[in-house]
């Protein structure tokens, strides 16, 4: 009997190069001409739970960087229970509510609370067009190419990133679909063997994911993937924050995964080198030619993708590491321990 463990997760992770152009085509035809302009608002609140809360953290920093509008990420429960702590009634606010399933109770309540307590505007992003959350607003963004069977979010997460990038960039570069498909497939072809080597590496027991600016939200997401899929010791920090205490946990069985930003690359590589000196191994994820010699592992993605459209490329290979580790530990990444696809209260 063939081992069926993780077959959905594996297929869904590897399908990202094909699904991303589908979502970009959908956005180009249905949304590019009418995507809301964040500069029409005084501030933006972005909310979700678990992976989609971490997506919100990435989105808030990315959108504030690209539009200059104040963007605040919140767990849905914060908005549900204490919207008055977060919403300024004198300001014109846009709420972006993100949920793969569109069924998470907290996020449904968060949207209700927002609409009840403000006269703000809301925008829903979900993978399921027929979900309760999608039906709560007149015009949801439905990234249906991200629908998935596995419990841990993989292609759903990266497909829900594209509408956020469009909100910042306002238009999709010509031919981006083909370029991003090729870049993603090249990444997987080049490093899939390394993801298996790292995933199965018996001497790696602790994972630390480091990212700054928008990449901190992605560091949180891959930290969660490693926990959900492989029940591993896994933490996430802003890059330079790691020296201020958490580095005390680095030992010879640690892997430091650096999601390197070209702008702050020098300082970020310096952190990774410091961790090598105290026994940690390093995985550097960055653009071509941005990693120095003697980093233990390097995942380079090509520089042909416009800077602000690169973010989804940081995820598939680390999702594969979590998948490989799960399988090597005899687990089933499709069915993480104690977890369901969404939390219904
Ligand atoms: C949110 C979520 C997932 C988590 C688990 C439980 O789901 O917390 O992030 O991985 O599957 O549900 P959603 O609101 O994005 O559907």
Short mmCIF file of C-alpha atoms and ligand atoms in Angstrom, two decimals, residues 49-52 98-104 107 151-153 160 224-225 228 339-343, ligand 1:
data_model
loop_
_atom_site.label_atom_id
_atom_site.label_comp_id
_atom_site.label_asym_id
_atom_site.label_seq_id
_atom_site.Cartn_x
_atom_site.Cartn_y
_atom_site.Cartn_z
CA UNK A 49 -6.51 34.28 12.42
CA UNK A 50 -3.47 32.00 12.56
CA UNK A 51 -1.88 31.98 9.12
CA UNK A 52 -4.19 34.75 7.90
CA UNK A 98 -8.69 37.68 5.26
CA UNK A 99 -9.72 34.03 5.68
CA UNK A 100 -8.87 30.98 3.58
CA UNK A 101 -12.10 29.20 4.54
CA UNK A 102 -14.30 32.26 5.03
CA UNK A 103 -15.81 30.31 7.95
CA UNK A 104 -13.63 31.22 10.95
CA UNK A 107 -13.27 36.69 11.59
CA UNK A 151 -5.25 21.67 6.88
CA UNK A 152 -2.04 23.70 7.04
CA UNK A 153 -2.24 26.66 4.65
CA UNK A 160 -4.15 35.44 -1.04
CA UNK A 224 3.72 28.23 12.13
CA UNK A 225 4.04 25.83 9.15
CA UNK A 228 1.66 22.63 12.37
CA UNK A 339 -5.91 21.02 14.14
CA UNK A 340 -8.92 21.53 11.86
CA UNK A 341 -9.14 23.56 8.67
CA UNK A 342 -10.85 26.40 10.53
CA UNK A 343 -11.99 27.14 14.08
C1 LIG B 1 -7.48 30.30 10.06
C2 LIG B 1 -6.76 29.13 10.77
C3 LIG B 1 -5.54 28.66 10.01
C4 LIG B 1 -4.85 27.52 10.77
C5 LIG B 1 -5.82 26.40 11.03
C6 LIG B 1 -7.06 26.90 11.71
O1 LIG B 1 -8.23 29.82 9.00
O2 LIG B 1 -6.34 29.62 12.01
O3 LIG B 1 -4.65 29.73 9.87
O4 LIG B 1 -3.75 27.07 9.99
O5 LIG B 1 -6.14 25.82 9.78
O6 LIG B 1 -7.65 28.04 10.98
P1 LIG B 1 -8.89 30.83 7.93
O7 LIG B 1 -9.73 31.84 8.66
O8 LIG B 1 -7.77 31.50 7.20
O9 LIG B 1 -9.72 29.92 7.07
#
